[in-house]
PDB file of C-alpha atoms and ligand atoms in Angstrom:
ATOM      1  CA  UNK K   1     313.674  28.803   2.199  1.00 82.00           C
ATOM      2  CA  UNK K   2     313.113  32.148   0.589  1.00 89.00           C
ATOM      3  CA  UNK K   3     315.079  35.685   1.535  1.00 93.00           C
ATOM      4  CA  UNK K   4     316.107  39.048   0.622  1.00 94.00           C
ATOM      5  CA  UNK K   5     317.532  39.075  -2.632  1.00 95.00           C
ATOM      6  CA  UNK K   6     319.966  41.950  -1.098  1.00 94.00           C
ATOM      7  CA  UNK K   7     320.620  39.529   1.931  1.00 93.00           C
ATOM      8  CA  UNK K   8     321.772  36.807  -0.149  1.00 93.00           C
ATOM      9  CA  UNK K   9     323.644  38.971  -2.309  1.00 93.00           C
ATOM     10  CA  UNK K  10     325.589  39.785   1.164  1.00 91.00           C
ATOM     11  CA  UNK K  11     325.783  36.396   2.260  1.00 89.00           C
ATOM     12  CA  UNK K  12     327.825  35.673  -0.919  1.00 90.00           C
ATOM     13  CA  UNK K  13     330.206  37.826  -0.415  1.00 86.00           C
ATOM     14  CA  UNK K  14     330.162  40.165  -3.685  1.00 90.00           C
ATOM     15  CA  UNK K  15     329.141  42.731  -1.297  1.00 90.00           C
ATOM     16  CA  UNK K  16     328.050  44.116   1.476  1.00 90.00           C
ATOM     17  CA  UNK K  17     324.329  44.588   2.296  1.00 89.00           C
ATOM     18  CA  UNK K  18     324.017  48.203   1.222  1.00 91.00           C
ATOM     19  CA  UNK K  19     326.338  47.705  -1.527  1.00 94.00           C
ATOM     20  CA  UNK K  20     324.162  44.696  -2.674  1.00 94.00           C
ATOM     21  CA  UNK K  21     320.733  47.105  -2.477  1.00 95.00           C
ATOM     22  CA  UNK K  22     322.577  49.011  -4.875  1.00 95.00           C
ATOM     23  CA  UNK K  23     323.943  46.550  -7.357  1.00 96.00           C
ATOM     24  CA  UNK K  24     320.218  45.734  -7.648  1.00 96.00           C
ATOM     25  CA  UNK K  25     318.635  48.897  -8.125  1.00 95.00           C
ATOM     26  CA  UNK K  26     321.497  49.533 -10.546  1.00 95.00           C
ATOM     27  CA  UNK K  27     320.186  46.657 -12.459  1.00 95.00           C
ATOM     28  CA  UNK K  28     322.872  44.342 -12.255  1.00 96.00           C
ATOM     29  CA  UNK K  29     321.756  41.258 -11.023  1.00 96.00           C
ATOM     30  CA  UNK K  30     319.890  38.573 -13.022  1.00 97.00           C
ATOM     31  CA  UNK K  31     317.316  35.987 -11.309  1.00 96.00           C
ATOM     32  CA  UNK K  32     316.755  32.958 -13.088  1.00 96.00           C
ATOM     33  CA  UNK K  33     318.312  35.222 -16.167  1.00 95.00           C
ATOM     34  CA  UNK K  34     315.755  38.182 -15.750  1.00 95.00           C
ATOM     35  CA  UNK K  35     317.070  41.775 -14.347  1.00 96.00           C
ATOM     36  CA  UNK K  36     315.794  42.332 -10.772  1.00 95.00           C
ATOM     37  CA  UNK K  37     315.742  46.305 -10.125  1.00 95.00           C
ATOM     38  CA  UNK K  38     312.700  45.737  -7.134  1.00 93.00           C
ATOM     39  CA  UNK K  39     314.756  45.378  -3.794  1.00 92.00           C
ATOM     40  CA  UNK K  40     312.143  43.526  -2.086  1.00 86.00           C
ATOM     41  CA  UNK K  41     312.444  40.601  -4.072  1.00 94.00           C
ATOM     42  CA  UNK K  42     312.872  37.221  -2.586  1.00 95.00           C
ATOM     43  CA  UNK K  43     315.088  34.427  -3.596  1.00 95.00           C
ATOM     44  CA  UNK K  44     315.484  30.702  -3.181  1.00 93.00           C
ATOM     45  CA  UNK K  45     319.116  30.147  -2.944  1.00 88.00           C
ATOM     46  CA  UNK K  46     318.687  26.485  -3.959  1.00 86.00           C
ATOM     47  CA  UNK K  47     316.255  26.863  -6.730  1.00 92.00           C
ATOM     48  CA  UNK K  48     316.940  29.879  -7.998  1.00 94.00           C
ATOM     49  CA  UNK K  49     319.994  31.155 -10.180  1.00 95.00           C
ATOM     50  CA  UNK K  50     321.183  34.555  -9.305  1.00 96.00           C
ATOM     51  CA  UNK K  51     324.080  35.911 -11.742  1.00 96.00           C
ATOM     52  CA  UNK K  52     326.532  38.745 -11.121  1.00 95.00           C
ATOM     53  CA  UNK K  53     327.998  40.179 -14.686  1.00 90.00           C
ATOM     54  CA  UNK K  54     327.093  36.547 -16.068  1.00 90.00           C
ATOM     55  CA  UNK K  55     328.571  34.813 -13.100  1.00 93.00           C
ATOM     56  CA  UNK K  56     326.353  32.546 -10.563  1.00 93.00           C
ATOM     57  CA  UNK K  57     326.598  33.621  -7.502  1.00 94.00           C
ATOM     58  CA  UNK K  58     326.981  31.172  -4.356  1.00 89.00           C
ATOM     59  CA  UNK K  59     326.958  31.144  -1.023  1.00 86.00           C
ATOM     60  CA  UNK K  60     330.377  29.373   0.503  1.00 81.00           C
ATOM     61  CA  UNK K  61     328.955  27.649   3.413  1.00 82.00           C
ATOM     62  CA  UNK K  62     330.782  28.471   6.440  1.00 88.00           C
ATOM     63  CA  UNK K  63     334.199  26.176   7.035  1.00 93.00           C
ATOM     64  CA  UNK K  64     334.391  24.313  10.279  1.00 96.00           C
ATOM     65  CA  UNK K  65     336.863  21.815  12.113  1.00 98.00           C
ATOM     66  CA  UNK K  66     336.213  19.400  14.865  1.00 98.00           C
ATOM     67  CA  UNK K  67     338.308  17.153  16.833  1.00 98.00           C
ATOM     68  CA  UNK K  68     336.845  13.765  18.199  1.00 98.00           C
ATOM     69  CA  UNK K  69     337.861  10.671  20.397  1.00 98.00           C
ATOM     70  CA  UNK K  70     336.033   8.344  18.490  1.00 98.00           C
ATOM     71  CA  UNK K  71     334.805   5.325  19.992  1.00 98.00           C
ATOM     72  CA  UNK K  72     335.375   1.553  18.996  1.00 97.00           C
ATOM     73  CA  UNK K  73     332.594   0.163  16.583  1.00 96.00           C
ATOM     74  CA  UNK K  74     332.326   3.668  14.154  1.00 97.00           C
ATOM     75  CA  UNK K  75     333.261   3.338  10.696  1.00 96.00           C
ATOM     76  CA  UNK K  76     335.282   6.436   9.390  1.00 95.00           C
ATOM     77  CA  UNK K  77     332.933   7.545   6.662  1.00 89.00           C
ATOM     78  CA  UNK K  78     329.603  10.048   6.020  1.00 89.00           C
ATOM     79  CA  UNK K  79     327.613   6.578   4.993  1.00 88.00           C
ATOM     80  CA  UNK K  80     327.804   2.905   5.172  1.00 87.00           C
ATOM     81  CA  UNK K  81     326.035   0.500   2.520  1.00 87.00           C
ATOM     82  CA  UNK K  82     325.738  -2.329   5.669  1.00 89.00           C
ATOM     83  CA  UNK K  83     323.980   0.592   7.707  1.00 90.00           C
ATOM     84  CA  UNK K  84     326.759   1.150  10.397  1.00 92.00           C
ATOM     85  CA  UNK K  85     327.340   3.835  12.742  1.00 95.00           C
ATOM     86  CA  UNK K  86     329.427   5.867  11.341  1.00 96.00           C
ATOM     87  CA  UNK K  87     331.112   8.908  13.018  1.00 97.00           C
ATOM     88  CA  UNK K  88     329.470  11.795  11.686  1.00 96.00           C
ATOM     89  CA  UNK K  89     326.541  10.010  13.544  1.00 96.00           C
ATOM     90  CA  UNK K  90     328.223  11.063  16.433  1.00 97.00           C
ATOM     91  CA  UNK K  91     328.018  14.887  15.703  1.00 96.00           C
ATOM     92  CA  UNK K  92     325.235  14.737  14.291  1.00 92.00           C
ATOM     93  CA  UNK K  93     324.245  18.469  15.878  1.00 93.00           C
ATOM     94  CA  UNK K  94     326.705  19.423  13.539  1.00 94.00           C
ATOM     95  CA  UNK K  95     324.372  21.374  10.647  1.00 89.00           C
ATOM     96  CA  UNK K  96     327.199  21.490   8.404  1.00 91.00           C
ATOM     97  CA  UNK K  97     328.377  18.538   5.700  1.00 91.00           C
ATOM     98  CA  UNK K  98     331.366  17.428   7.620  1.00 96.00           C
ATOM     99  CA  UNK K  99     333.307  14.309   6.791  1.00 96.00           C
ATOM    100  CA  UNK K 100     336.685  12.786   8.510  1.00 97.00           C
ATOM    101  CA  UNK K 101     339.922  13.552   7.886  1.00 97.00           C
ATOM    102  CA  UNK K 102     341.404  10.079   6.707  1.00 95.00           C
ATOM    103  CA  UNK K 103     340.535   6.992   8.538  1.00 94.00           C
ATOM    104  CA  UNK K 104     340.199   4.825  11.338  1.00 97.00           C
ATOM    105  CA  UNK K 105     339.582   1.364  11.748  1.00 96.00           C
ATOM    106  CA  UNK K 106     336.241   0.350  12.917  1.00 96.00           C
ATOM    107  CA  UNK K 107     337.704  -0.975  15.549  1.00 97.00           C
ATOM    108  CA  UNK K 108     340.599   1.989  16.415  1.00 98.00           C
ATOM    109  CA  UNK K 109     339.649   4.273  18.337  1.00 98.00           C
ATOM    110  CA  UNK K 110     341.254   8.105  19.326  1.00 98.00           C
ATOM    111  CA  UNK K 111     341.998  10.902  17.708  1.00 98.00           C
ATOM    112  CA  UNK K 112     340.155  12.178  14.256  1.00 98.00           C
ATOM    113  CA  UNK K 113     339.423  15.420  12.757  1.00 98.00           C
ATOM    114  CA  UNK K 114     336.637  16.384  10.652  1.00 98.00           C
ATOM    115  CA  UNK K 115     335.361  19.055   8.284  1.00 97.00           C
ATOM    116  CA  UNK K 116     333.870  20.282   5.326  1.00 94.00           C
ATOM    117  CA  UNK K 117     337.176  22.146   4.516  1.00 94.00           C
ATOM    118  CA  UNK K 118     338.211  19.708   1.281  1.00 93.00           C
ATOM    119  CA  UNK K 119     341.085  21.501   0.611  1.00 92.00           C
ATOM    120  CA  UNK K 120     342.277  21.356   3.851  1.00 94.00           C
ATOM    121  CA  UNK K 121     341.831  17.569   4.179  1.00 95.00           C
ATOM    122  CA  UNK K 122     343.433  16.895   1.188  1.00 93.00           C
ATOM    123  CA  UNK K 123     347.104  18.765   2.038  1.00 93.00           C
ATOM    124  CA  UNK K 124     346.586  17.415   5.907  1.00 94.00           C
ATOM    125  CA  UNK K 125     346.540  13.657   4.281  1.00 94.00           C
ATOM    126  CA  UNK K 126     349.270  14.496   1.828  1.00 92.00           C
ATOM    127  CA  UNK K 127     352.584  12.695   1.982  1.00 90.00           C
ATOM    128  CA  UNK K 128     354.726  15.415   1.459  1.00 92.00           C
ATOM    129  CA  UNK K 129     353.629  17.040   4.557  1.00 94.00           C
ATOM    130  CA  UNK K 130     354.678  14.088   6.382  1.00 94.00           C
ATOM    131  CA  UNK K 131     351.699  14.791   9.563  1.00 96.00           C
ATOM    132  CA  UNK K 132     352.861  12.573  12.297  1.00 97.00           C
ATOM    133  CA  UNK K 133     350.117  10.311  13.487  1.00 97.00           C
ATOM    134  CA  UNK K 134     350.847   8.490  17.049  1.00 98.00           C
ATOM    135  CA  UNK K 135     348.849   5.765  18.403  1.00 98.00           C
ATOM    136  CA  UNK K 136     349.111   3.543  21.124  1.00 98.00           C
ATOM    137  CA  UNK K 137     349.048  -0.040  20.193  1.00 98.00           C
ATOM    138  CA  UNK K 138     348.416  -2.899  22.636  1.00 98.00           C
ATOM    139  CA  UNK K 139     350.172  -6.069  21.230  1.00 98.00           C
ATOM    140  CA  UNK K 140     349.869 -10.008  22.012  1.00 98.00           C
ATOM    141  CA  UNK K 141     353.226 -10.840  23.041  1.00 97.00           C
ATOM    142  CA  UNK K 142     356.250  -9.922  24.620  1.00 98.00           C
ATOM    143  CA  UNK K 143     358.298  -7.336  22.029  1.00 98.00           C
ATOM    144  CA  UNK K 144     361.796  -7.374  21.800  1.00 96.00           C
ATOM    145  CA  UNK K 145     364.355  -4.984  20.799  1.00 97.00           C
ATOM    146  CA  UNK K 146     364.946  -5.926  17.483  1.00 98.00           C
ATOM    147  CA  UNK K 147     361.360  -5.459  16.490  1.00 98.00           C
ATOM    148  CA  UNK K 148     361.076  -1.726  17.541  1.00 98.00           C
ATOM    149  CA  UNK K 149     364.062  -1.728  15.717  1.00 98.00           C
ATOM    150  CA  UNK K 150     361.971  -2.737  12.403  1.00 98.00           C
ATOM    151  CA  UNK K 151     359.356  -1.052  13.249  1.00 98.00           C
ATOM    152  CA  UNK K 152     361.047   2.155  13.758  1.00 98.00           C
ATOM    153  CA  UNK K 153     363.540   1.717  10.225  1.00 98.00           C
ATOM    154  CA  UNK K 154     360.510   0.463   8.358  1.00 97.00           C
ATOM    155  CA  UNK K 155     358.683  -2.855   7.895  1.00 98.00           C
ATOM    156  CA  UNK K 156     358.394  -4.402   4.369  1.00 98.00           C
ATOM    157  CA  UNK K 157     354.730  -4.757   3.475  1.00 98.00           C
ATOM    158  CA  UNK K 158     352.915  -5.566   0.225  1.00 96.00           C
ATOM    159  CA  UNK K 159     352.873  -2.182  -0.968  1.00 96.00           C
ATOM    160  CA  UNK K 160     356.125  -1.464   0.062  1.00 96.00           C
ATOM    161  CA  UNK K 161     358.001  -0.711   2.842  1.00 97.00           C
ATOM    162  CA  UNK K 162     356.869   1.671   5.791  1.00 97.00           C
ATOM    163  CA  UNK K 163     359.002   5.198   6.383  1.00 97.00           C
ATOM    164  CA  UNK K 164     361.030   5.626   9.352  1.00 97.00           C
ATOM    165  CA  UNK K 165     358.819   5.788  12.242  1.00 98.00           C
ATOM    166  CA  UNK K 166     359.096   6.694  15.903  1.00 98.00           C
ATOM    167  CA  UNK K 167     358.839   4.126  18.358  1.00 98.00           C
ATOM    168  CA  UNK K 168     359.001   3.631  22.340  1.00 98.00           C
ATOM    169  CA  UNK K 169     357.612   0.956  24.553  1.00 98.00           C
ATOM    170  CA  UNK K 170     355.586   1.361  27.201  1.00 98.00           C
ATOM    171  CA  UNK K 171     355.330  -1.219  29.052  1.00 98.00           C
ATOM    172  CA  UNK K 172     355.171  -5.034  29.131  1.00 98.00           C
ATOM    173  CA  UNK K 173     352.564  -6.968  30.846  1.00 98.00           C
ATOM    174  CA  UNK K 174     354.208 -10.500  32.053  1.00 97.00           C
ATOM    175  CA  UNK K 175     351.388 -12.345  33.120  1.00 97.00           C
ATOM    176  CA  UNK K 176     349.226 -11.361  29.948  1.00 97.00           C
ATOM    177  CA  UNK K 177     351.725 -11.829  28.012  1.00 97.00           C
ATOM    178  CA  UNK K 178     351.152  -8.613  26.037  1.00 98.00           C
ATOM    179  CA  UNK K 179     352.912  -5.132  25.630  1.00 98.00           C
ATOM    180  CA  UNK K 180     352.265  -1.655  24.710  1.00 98.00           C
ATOM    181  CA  UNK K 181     354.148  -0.154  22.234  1.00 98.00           C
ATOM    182  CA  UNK K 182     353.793   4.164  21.347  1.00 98.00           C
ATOM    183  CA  UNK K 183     354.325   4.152  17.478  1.00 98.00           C
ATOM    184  CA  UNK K 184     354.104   7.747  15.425  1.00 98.00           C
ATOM    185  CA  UNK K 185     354.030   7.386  11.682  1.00 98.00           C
ATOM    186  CA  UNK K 186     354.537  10.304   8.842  1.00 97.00           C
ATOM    187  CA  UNK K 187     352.349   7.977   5.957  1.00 94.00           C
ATOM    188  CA  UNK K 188     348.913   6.846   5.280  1.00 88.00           C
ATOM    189  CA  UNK K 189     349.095   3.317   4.181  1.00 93.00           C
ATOM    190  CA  UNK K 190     345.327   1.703   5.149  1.00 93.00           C
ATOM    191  CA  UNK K 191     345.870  -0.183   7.763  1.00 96.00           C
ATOM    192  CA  UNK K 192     349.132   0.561   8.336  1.00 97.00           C
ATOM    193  CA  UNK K 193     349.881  -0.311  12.350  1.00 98.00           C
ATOM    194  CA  UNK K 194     348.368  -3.260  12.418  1.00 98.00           C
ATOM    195  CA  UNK K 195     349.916  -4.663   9.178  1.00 98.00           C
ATOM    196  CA  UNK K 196     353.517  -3.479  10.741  1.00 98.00           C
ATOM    197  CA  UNK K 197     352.773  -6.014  13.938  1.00 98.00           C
ATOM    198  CA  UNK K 198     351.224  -8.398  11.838  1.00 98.00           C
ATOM    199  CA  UNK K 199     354.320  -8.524   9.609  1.00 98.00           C
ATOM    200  CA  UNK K 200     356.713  -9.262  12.503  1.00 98.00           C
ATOM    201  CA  UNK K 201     354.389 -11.747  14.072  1.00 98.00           C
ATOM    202  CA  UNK K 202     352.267  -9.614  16.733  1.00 98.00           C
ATOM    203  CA  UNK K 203     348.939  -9.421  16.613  1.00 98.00           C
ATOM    204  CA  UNK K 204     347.206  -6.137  17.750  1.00 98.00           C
ATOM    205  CA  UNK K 205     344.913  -6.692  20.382  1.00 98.00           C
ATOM    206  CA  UNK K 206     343.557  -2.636  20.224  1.00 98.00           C
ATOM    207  CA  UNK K 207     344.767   0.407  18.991  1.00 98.00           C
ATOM    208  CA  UNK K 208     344.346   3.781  19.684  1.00 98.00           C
ATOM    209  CA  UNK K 209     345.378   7.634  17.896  1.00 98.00           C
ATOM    210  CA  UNK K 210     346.504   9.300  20.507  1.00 98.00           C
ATOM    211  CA  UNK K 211     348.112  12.636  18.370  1.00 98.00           C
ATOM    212  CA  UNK K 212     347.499  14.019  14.815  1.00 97.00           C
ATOM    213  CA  UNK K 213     349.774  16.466  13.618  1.00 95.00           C
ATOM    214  CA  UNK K 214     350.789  18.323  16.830  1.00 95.00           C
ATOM    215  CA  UNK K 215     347.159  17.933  18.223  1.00 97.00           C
ATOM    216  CA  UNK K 216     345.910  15.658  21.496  1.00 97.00           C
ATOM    217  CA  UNK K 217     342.957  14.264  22.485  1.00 95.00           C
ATOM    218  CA  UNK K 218     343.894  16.247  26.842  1.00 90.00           C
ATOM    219  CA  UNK K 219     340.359  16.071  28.033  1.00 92.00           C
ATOM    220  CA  UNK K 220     337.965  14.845  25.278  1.00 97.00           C
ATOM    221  CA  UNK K 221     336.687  11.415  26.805  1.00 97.00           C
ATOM    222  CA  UNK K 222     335.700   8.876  24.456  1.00 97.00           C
ATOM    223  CA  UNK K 223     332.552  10.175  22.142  1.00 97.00           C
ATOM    224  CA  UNK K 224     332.980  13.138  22.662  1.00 98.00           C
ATOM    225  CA  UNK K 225     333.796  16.082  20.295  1.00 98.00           C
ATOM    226  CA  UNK K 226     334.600  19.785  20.048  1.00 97.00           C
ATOM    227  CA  UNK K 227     335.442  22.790  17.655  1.00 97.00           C
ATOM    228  CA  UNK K 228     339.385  22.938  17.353  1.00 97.00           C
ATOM    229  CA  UNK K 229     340.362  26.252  18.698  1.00 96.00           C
ATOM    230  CA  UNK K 230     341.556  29.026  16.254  1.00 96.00           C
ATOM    231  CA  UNK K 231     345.190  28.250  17.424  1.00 96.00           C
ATOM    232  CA  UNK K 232     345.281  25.083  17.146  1.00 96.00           C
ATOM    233  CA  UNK K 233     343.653  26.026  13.477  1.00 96.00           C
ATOM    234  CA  UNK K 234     346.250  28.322  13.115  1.00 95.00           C
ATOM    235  CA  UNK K 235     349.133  25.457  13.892  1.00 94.00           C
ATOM    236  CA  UNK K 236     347.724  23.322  11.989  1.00 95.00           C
ATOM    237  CA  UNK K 237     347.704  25.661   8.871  1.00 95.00           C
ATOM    238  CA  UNK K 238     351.322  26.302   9.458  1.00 93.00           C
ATOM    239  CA  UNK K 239     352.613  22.597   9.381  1.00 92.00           C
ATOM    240  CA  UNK K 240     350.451  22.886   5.512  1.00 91.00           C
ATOM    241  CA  UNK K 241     351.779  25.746   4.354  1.00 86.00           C
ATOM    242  CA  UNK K 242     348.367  27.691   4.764  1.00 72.00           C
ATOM    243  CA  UNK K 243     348.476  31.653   6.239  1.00 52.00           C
TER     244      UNK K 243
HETATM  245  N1  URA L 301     346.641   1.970  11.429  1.00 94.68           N
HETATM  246  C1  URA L 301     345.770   0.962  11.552  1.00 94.68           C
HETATM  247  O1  URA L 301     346.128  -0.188  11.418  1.00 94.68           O
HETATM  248  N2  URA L 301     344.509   1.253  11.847  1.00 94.68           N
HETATM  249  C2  URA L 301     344.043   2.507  12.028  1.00 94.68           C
HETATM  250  O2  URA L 301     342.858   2.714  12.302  1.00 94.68           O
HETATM  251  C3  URA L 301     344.968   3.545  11.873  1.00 94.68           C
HETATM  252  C4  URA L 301     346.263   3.251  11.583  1.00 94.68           C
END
């Protein structure tokens, strides 16, 4: 879609709108390498190459952040080569090119974050940030002590053993013969809950993120999705070392 050369000039960010009228009529803007003085010209800001004192111009597209309880049956990604739902599916009002922040199981469900912010995903997901991640898991079996004890000091797995985690049970379930155990981890490893049962023997029957660095899921039901707040942007920012 075409617009105001001056408008996109704006939108950029190099200047303001008047500021932009001026840069033009001052003859310092190139379209498509030719100098534009005529302020009613029109641009395509796909197909057309506007330059600044040799420099392209762009326009950022606006950052944004969502939090979503996603459902079982969602895979964790923008695409999938079988042609499963995936989660940005789910917001799929969304007009901007949003993608999760790390991963869930297919069949996990809870807590995930998404954006277009790559920078931002990138320190959240970093070890040395160490973003505690809790989920609830619902085992087969009746736990014992010394198995939140493993859990908890770390589990050895094939790629090596699992950082100190926190762990609490919440109940056991006699006649099912299953319990549910609240585990936060500070580490990524794929798959990483259900390999830490698995390893001692317990097989995880579901699983869900109930927390993400500071942040809960209160009243978003399953599905369902909104913009995080700017303090809870803000909070987050902090725990990366953003301002
Ligand atoms: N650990 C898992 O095993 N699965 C998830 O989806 C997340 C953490």
């Amino acid at each position: 879609m075409q617009e105001r050369l001056q408008k996109f000039l704006a939108r950029t960010g190099i200047a303001s709108r008047r500021g932009a009228e001026k840069l033009i009529t001052d003859g310092k803007i190139r379209v498509n390498g030719v100098v534009v003085t005529e302020l009613g010209t029109k641009v395509d800001p796909v197909k057309d190459k506007v330059s600044y004192n040799g420099k392209m111009l762009k326009v950022e597209a606006k950052k944004v952040y969502y939090i979503l309880n996603k459902p079982k049956g969602y895979i964790s990604s923008v695409k999938d080569e079988k042609g499963r739902k995936t989660v940005v599916d789910i917001l799929s009002d969304v007009e901007e090119r949003i993608f999760p922040i790390g991963r869930l199981d297919y069949n996990t469900e809870g807590l995930l974050l998404l954006t277009n912010d790559g920078e931002f995903m990138n320190k959240l997901l970093h070890p040395k940030y160490e973003i505690g991640k809790t989920y609830v898991a619902r085992i087969d079996g009746i736990i014992n002590m010394e198995d939140l004890d493993k859990l908890a000091n770390g589990v050895k797995l094939e790629d090596g053993k699992t950082a100190p985690a926190d762990v609490y049970l919440d109940s056991i379930n006699k006649t099912l013969k299953e319990s549910r155990v609240e585990i936060t981890i500070y580490e990524g490893k794929n798959r990483q809950v259900r390999r830490m049962f698995k390893a001692l023997g317990y097989e995880v029957k579901a699983l869900k993120r109930i927390a993400f660095a500071g942040l809960t899921l209160s009243k978003l039901k399953r599905g369902e999705y909104r913009k995080l707040t700017e303090t809870e942007l803000l909070r987050l920012r902090k725990k990366i070392g953003d301002k």
